[in-house]
Coordinates of C-alpha atoms in Angstrom, one line a residue:
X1 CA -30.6 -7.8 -7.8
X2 CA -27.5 -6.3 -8.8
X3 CA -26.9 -2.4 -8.6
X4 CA -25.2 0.1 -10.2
X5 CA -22.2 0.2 -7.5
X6 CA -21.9 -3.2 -7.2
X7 CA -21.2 -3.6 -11.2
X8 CA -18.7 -1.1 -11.1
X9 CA -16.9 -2.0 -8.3
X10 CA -16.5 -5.4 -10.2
X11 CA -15.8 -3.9 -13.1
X12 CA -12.6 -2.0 -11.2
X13 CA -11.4 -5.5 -9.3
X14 CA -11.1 -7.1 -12.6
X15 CA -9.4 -4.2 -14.4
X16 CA -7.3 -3.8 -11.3
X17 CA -6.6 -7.1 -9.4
X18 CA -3.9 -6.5 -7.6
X19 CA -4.4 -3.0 -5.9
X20 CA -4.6 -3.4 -2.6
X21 CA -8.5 -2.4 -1.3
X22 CA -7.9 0.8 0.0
X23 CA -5.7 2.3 -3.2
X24 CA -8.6 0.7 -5.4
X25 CA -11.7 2.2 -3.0
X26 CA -10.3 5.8 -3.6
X27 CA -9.5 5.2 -7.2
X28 CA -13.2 4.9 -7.8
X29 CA -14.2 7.5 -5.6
X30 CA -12.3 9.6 -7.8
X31 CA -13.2 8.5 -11.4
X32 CA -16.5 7.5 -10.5
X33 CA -17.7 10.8 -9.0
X34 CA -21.1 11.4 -7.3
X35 CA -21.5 7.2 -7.1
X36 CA -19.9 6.6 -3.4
X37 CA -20.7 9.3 -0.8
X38 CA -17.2 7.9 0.3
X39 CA -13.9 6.2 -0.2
X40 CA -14.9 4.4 3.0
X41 CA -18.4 3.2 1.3
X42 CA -16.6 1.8 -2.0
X43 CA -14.0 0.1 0.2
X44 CA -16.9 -1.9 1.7
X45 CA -18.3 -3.3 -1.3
X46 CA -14.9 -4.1 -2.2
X47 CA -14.6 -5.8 0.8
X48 CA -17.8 -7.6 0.2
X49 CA -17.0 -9.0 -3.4
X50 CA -13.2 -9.7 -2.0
X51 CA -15.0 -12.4 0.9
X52 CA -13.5 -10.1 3.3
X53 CA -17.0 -9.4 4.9
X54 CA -16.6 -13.2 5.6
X55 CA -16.5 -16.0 3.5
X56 CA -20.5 -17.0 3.5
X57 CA -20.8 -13.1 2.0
X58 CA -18.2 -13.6 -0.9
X59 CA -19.3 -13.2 -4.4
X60 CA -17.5 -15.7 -6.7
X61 CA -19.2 -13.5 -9.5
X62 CA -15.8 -13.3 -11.7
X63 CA -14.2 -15.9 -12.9
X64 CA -11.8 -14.9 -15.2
X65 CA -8.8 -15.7 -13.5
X66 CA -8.1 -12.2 -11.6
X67 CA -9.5 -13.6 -8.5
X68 CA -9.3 -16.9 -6.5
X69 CA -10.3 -18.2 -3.7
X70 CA -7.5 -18.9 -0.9
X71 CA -7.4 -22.7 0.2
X72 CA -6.5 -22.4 3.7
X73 CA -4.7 -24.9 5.8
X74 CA -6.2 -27.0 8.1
X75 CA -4.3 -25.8 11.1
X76 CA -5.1 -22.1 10.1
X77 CA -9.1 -23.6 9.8
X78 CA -8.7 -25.1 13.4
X79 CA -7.2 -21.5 14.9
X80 CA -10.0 -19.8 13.3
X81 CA -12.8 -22.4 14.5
X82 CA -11.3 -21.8 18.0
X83 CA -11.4 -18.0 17.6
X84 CA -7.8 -17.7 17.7
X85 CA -7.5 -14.8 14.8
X86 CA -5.6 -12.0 14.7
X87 CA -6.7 -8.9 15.0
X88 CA -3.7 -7.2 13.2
X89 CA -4.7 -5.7 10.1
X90 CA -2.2 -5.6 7.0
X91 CA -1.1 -1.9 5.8
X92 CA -2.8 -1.4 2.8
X93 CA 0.1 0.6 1.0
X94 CA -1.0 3.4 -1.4
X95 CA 0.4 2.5 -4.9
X96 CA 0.6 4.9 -7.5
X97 CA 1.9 4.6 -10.9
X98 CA 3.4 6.7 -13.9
X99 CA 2.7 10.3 -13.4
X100 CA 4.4 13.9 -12.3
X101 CA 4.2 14.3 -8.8
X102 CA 4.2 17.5 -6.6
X103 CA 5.5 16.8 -3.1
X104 CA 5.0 19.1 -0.3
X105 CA 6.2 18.5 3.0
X106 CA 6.3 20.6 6.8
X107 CA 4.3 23.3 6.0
X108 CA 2.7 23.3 9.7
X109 CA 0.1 26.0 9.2
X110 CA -0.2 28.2 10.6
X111 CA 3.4 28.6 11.6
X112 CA 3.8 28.7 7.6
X113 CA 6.3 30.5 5.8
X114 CA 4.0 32.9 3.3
X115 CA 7.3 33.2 1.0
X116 CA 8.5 29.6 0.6
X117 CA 5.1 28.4 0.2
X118 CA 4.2 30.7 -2.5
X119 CA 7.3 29.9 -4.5
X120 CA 6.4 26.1 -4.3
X121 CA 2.4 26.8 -5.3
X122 CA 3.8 29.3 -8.1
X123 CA 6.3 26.7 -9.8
X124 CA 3.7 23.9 -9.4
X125 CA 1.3 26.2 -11.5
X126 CA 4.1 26.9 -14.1
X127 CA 4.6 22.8 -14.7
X128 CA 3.2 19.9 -15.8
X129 CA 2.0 17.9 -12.5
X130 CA -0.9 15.5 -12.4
X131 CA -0.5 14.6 -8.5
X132 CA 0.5 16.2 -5.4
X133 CA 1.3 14.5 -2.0
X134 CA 1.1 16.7 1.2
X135 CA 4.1 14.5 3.1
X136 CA 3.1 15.0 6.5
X137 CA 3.1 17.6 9.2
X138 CA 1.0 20.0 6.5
X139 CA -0.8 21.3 10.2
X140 CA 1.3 22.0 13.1
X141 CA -1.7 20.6 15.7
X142 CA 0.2 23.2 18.0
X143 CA -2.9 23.4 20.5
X144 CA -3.5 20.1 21.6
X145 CA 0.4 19.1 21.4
X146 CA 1.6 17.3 24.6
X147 CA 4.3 20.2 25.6
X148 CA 3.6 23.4 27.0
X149 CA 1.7 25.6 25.7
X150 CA 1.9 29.4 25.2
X151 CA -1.8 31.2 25.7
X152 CA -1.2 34.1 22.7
X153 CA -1.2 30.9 19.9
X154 CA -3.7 30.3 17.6
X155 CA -6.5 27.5 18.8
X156 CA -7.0 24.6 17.1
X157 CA -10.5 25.3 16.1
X158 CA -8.3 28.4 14.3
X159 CA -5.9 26.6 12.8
X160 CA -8.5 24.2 11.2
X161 CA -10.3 26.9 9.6
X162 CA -6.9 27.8 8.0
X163 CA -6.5 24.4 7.2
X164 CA -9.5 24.4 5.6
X165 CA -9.0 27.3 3.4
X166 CA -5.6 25.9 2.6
X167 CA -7.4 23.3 0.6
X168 CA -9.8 24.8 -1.0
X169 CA -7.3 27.2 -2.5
X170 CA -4.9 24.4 -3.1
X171 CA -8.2 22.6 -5.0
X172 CA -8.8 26.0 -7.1
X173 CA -5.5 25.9 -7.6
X174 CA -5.1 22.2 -8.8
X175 CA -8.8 21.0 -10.2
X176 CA -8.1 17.8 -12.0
X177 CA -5.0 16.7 -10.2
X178 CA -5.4 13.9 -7.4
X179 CA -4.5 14.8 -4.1
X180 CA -3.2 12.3 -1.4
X181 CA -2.7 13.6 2.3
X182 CA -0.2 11.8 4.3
X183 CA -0.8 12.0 7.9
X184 CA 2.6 13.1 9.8
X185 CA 3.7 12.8 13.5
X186 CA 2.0 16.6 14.0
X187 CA -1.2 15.1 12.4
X188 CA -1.5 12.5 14.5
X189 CA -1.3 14.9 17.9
X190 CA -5.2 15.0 17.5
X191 CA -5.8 11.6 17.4
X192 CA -3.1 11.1 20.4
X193 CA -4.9 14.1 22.4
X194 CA -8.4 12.5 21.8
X195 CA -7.5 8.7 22.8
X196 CA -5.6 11.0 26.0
X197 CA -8.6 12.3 27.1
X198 CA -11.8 11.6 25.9
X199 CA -11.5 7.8 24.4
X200 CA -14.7 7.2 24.1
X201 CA -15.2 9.5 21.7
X202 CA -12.3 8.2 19.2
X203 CA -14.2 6.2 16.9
X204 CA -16.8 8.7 16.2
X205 CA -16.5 10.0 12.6
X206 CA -17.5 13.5 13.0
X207 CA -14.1 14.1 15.0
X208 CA -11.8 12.3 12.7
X209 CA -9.0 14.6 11.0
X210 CA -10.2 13.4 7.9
X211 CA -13.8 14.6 8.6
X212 CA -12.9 17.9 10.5
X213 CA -11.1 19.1 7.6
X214 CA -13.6 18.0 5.1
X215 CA -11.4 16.3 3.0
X216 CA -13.9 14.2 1.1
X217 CA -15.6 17.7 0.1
X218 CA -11.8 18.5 -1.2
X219 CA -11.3 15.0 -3.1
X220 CA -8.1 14.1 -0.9
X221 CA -7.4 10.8 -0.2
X222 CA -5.8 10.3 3.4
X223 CA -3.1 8.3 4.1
X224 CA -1.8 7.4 8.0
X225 CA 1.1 5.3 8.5
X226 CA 1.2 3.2 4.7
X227 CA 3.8 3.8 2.3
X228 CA 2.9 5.5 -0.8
X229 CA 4.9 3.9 -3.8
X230 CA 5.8 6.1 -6.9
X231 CA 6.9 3.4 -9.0
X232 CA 9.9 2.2 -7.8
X233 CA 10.2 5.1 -5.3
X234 CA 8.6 4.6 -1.4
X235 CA 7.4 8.1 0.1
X236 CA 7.4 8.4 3.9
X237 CA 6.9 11.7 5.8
X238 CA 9.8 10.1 7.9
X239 CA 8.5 9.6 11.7
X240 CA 7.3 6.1 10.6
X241 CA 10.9 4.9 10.9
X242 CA 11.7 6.5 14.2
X243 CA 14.2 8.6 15.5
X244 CA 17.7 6.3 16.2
X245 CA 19.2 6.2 13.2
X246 CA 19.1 9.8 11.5
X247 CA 22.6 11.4 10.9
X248 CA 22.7 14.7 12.2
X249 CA 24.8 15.6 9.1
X250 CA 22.9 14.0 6.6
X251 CA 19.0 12.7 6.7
X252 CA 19.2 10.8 3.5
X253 CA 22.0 8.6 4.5
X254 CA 20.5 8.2 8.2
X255 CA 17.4 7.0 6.7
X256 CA 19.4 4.5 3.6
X257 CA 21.6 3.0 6.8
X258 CA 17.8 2.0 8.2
X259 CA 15.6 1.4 5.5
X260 CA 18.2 0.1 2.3
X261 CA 15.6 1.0 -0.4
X262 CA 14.8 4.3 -2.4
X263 CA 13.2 6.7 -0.2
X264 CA 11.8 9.9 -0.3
X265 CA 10.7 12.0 2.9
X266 CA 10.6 14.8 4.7
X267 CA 10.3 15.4 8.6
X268 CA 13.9 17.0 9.3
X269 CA 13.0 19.6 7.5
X270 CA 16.7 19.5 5.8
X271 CA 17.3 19.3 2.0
X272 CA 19.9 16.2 1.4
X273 CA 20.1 13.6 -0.6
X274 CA 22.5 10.0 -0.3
X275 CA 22.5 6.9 -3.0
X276 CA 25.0 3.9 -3.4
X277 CA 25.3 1.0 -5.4
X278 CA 24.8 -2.6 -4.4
X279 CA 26.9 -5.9 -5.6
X280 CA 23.7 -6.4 -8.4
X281 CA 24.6 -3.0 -9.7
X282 CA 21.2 -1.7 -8.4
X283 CA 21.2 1.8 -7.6
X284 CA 19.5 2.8 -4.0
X285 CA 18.5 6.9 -3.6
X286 CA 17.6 9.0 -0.9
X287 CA 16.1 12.4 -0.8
X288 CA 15.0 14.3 2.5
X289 CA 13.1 17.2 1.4
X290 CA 13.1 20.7 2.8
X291 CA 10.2 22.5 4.9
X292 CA 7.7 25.1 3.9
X293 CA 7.4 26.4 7.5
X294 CA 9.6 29.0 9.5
X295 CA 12.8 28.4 10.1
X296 CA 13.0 30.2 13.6
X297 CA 10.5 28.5 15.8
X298 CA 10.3 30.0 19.8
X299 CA 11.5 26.5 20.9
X300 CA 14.2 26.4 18.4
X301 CA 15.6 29.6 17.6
X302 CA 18.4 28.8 15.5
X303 CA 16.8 25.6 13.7
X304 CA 17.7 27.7 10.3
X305 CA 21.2 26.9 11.0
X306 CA 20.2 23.0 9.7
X307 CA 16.5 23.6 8.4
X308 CA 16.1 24.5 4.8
X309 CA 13.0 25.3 2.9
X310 CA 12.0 23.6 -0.1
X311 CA 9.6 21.0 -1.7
X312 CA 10.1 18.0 -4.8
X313 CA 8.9 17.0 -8.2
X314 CA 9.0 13.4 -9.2
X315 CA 8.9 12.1 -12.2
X316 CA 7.4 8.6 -12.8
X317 CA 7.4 6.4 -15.7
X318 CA 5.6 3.6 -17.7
X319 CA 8.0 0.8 -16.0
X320 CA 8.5 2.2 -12.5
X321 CA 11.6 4.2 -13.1
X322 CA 11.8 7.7 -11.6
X323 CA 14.0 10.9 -11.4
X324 CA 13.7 13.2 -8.6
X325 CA 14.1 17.0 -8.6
X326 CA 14.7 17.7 -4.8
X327 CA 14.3 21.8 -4.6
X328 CA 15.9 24.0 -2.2
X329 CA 14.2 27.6 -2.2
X330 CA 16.7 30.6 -0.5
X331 CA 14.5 34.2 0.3
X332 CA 11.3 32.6 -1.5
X333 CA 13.5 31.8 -4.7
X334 CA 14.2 28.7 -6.1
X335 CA 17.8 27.2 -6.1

């Protein structure tokens, strides 16, 4: 007998056929509030009506052309017979569509800067946005870090209570707007520190990020290493492309030389911006967005010399086509 969940979950594949399972499980979770407990839970029976549970558990329930079923070789048949399947899975990239997006990057509570955050939250009240994306590095993770430590810094258990605060306010703040979470190279200390020293306990749930800061309770959809696509426009916190390549004058252009597509991202903590034209008369753009954190930091005193504070607005439309407002704030004003 077919349930409630299972019917809308249909309902969404058909509507949306080609989003990939994650992007779709959230979707739901948000529209259809109070149905899943979790994203995690919707992505399952996704999963399950996809034949990705396995193909005896696939549901050929729709038939009207959004989904097929995949003929597979007979060599890939044979590799699978004989076990021989890979265990990589596919990046399920967050795509994201026409809309005015708020992006936020380097905060690292709780070594915030009160001013420069403030100034972003207060514009973002005072303008039409109906999504913001926390790019990365929104907690600093400073106590379970690999370098040395100070002992007069706040805890992590501390600076998860602030985290968690953060959002609620941001939440209160922003009630109808979706929120999606990137997970930067400071987020992922925890995960680092736990696989480091206490493995075993990795996979448990209750010591995720994700469940620590009680994200579901928040409605913000996490995001690790995926891209997030605005349209036309790929948002990275930045770390996912590694370090090599990165001009010390310029972020944007280190990142075009590497990646050749339209980027925004933040990490360096350095407003700049780089675009050029190819032989097809396509247009490639660049933005590294500023901070929202201090710009004086005991292990790098002087960082203010090249850091900048300052956040983004993008604006997305029908066909994929964006403009980007890449916003430098000087003494907690905008410039």
């Amino acid at each position: 007998m077919r349930t409630v969940k299972q019917d809308v979950v249909k309902d969404y594949i058909v509507k949306y056929p080609e989003l990939p399972n994650k992007t779709l499980a959230r979707l739901i979770f948000s529209k259809e509030e109070g149905l899943f407990t979790t994203a995690e839970e919707a992505r399952g029976v996704i999963r399950y009506y996809k034949g990705a549970a396995g193909e005896k558990h696939a549901k050929h329930v729709i038939s009207a052309g959004h989904i097929t079923e995949i003929k597979h070789s007979s060599i890939k048949e044979g590799l699978a017979k004989l076990g021989i399947i890979s265990k990589a899975e596919a990046p399920e990239h967050v795509i994201l569509g026409k809309g005015k997006y708020l992006i936020l990057s380097d905060i690292h509570l709780p070594f915030h800067n009160e001013e420069a955050l403030a100034a972003a939250l207060e514009w973002a009240t005072k303008n039409e946005i109906t999504d913001i994306i926390l790019n990365g590095d929104i907690l600093d993770c400073y106590d379970v870090s690999r370098f040395s430590k100070e002992t007069k810094r706040p805890k992590i258990s501390e600076e998860l209570e602030m985290a968690r605060q953060f959002f609620a306010y941001l939440r209160e703040l922003f009630p109808t707007q979706g929120i999606f979470y990137k997970l930067g190279n400071h987020e992922e200390r925890m995960r680092a520190y736990v696989l480091r020293n206490a493995r075993e306990f990795a996979d448990i749930n209750e010591i995720t990020l994700e469940s620590l800061l009680k994200l579901d309770d928040y409605k913000i959809s996490i995001v690790n290493r995926e891209m997030i696509k605005l349209g036309k426009l790929i948002v990275l916190h930045g770390h996912e492309m590694g370090e090599s390549v990165f001009s010390p004058v310029n972020p944007a252009r280190g990142m075009f030389l590497k990646a050749k597509a339209s980027i925004l991202f933040g990490h360096n903590h350095q407003v700049s911006h780089h675009s050029e034209n190819n032989l097809n008369g396509d247009q490639v753009g660049v933005w590294s967005t500023g901070c929202l954190c201090e710009l004086t930091p005991e292990y790098r005193m002087y960082a203010y010399t090249k850091w900048s504070h300052g956040f983004a607005f993008v604006d997305v439309l029908e066909d994929g086509t964006f403009s980007v407002n890449n916003m430098k704030i000087l003494n907690g004003k905008i410039i």
